mmCIF file of C-alpha atoms in Angstrom:
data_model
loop_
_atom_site.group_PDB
_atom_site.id
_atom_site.type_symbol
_atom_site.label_atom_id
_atom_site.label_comp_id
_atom_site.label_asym_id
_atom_site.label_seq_id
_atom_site.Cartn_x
_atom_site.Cartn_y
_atom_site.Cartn_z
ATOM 1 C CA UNK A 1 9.553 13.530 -1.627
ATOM 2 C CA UNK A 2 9.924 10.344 -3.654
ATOM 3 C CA UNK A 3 8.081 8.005 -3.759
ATOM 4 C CA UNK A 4 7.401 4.608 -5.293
ATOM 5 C CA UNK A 5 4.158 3.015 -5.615
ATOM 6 C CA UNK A 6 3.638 -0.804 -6.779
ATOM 7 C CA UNK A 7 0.345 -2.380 -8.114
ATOM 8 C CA UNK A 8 -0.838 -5.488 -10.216
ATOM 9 C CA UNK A 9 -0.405 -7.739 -6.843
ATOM 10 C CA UNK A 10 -3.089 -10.595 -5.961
ATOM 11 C CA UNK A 11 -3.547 -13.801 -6.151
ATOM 12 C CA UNK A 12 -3.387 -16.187 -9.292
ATOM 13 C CA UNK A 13 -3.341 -20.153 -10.021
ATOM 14 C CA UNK A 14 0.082 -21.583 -10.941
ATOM 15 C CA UNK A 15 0.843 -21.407 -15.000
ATOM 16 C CA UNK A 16 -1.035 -17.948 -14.671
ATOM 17 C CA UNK A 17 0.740 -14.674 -15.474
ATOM 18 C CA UNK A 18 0.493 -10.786 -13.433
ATOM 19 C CA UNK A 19 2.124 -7.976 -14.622
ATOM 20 C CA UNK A 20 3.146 -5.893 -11.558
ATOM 21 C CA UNK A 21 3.691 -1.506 -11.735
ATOM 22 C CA UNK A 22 5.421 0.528 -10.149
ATOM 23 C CA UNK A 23 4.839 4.610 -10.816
ATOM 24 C CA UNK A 24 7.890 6.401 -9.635
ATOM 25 C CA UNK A 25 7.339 10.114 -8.735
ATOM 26 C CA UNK A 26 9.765 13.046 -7.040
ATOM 27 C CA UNK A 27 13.139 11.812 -8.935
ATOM 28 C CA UNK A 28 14.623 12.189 -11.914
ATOM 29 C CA UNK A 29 12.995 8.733 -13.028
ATOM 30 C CA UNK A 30 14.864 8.405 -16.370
ATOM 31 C CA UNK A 31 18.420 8.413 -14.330
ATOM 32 C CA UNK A 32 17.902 5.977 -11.979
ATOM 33 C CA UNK A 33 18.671 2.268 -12.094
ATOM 34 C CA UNK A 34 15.597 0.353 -11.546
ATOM 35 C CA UNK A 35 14.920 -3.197 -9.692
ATOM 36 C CA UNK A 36 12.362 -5.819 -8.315
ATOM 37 C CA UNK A 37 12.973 -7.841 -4.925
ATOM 38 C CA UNK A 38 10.927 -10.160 -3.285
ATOM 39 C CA UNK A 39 10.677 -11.447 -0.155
ATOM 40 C CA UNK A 40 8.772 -14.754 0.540
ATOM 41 C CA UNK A 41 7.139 -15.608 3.771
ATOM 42 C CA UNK A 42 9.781 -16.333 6.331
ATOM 43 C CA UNK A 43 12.615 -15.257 4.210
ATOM 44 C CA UNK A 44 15.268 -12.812 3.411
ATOM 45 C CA UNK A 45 13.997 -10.098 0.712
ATOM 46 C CA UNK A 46 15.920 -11.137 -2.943
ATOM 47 C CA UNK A 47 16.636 -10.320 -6.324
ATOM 48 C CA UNK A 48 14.942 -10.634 -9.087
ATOM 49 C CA UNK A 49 15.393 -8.408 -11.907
ATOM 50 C CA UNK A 50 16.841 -5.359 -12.879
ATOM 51 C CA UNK A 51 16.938 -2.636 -15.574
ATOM 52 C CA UNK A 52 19.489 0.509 -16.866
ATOM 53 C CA UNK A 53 17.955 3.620 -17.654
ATOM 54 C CA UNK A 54 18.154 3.256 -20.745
ATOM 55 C CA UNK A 55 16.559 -0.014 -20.876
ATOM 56 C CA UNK A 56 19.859 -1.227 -22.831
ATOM 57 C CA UNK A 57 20.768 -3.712 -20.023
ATOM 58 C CA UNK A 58 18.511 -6.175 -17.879
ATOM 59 C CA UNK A 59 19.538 -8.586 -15.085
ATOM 60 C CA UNK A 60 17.954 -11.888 -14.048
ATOM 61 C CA UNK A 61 17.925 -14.074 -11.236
ATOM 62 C CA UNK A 62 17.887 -17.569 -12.398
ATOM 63 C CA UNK A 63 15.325 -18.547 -11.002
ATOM 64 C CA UNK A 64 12.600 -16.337 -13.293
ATOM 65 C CA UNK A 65 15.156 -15.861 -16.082
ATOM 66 C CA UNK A 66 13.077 -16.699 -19.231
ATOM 67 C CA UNK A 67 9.496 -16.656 -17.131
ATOM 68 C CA UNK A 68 9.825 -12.686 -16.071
ATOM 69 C CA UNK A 69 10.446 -9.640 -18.106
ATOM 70 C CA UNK A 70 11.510 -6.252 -16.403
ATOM 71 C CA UNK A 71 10.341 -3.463 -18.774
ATOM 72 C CA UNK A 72 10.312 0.355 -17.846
ATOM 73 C CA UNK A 73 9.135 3.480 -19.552
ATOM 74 C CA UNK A 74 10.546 7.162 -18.921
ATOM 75 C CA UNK A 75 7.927 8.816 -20.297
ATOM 76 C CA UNK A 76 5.332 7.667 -17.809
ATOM 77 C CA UNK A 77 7.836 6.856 -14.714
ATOM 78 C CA UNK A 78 6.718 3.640 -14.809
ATOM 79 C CA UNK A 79 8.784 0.412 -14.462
ATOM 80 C CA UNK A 80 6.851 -2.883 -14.750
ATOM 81 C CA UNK A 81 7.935 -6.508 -14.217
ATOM 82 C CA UNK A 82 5.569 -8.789 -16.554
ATOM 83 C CA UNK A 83 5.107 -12.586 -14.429
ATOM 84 C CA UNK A 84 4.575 -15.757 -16.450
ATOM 85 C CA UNK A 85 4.477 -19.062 -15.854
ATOM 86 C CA UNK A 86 3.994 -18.238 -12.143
ATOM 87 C CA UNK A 87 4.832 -21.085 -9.434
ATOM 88 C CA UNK A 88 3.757 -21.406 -6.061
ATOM 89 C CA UNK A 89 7.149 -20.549 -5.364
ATOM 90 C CA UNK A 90 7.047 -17.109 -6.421
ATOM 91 C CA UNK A 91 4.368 -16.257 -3.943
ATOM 92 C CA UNK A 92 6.093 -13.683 -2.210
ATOM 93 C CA UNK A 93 5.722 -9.513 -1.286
ATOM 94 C CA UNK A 94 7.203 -7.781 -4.526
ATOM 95 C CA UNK A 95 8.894 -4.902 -3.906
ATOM 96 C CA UNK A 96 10.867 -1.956 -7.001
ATOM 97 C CA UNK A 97 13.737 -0.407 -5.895
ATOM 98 C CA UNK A 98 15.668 2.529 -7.170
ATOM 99 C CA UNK A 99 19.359 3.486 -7.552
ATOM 100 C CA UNK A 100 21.215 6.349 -9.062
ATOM 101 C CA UNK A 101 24.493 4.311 -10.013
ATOM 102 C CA UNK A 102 24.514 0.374 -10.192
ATOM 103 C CA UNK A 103 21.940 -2.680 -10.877
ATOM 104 C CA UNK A 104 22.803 -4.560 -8.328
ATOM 105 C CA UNK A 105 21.487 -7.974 -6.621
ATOM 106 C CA UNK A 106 22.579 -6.471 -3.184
ATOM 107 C CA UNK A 107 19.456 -4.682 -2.029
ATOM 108 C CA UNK A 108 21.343 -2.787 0.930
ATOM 109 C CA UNK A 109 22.608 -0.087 -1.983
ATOM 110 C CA UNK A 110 19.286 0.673 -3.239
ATOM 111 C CA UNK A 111 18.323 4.622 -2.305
ATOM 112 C CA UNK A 112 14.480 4.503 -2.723
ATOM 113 C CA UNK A 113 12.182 1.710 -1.881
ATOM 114 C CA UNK A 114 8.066 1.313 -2.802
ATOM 115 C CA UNK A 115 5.708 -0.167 0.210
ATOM 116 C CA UNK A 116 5.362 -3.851 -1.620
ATOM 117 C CA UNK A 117 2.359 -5.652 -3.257
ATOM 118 C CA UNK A 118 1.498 -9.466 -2.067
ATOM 119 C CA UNK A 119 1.664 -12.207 -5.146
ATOM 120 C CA UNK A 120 0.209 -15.172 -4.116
ATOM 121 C CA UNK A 121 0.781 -18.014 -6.338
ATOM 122 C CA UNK A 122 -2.184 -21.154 -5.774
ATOM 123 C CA UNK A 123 -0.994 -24.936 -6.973
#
């Protein structure tokens, strides 16, 4: 059964950083494409950054590009998504994703989702 657990939520003043977890078990971990959404209140779920197995290619949305850093590491199953610079805009439910073939900004291809964690961003 696979599953996808995320941690590090909770809430944090604006300028303040969070580095979000998520511990992948019941896949072959090191194969799989890896992602973050987000969904804010009221508001479709988005992209925001996305990693190759092999850690050789990362994707951005432009609106955290140069603020977030998507990192993973095979050996522990373990992808994280480091938050600086945090806005009340990025208050949101974080969610990692999983994929066996393509980082992609489209989360209807994902295969395997986690259950969220709430970042709450103060001004």
């Amino acid at each position: 059964q696979v599953q996808l657990v995320e941690s590090g939520g909770g809430l944090v003043q604006a300028g303040g950083s969070l580095r979000l977890s998520c511990a992948a078990s019941g896949l072959p971990f090191s194969r799989y494409l890896m992602a973050w959404f987000r969904q804010p209140p009221g508001k479709e779920r988005e992209f925001v950054a996305g990693i190759t197995w092999s850690s050789l290619r990362t994707d951005y949305a432009d609106s955290v590009k140069g603020r977030f850093t998507i990192s993973r590491d095979n050996a522990k199953n373990t992808v994280y998504l480091q938050m600086n610079s945090l806005k009340p805009e990025d208050t949101a439910v974080y969610y990692c994703a999983a994929d066996e073939a393509v980082v992609s900004r489209n989360p209807g291809i994902y295969d395997y989702w986690g259950q969220g964690t709430q970042v709450t961003v103060s001004s």
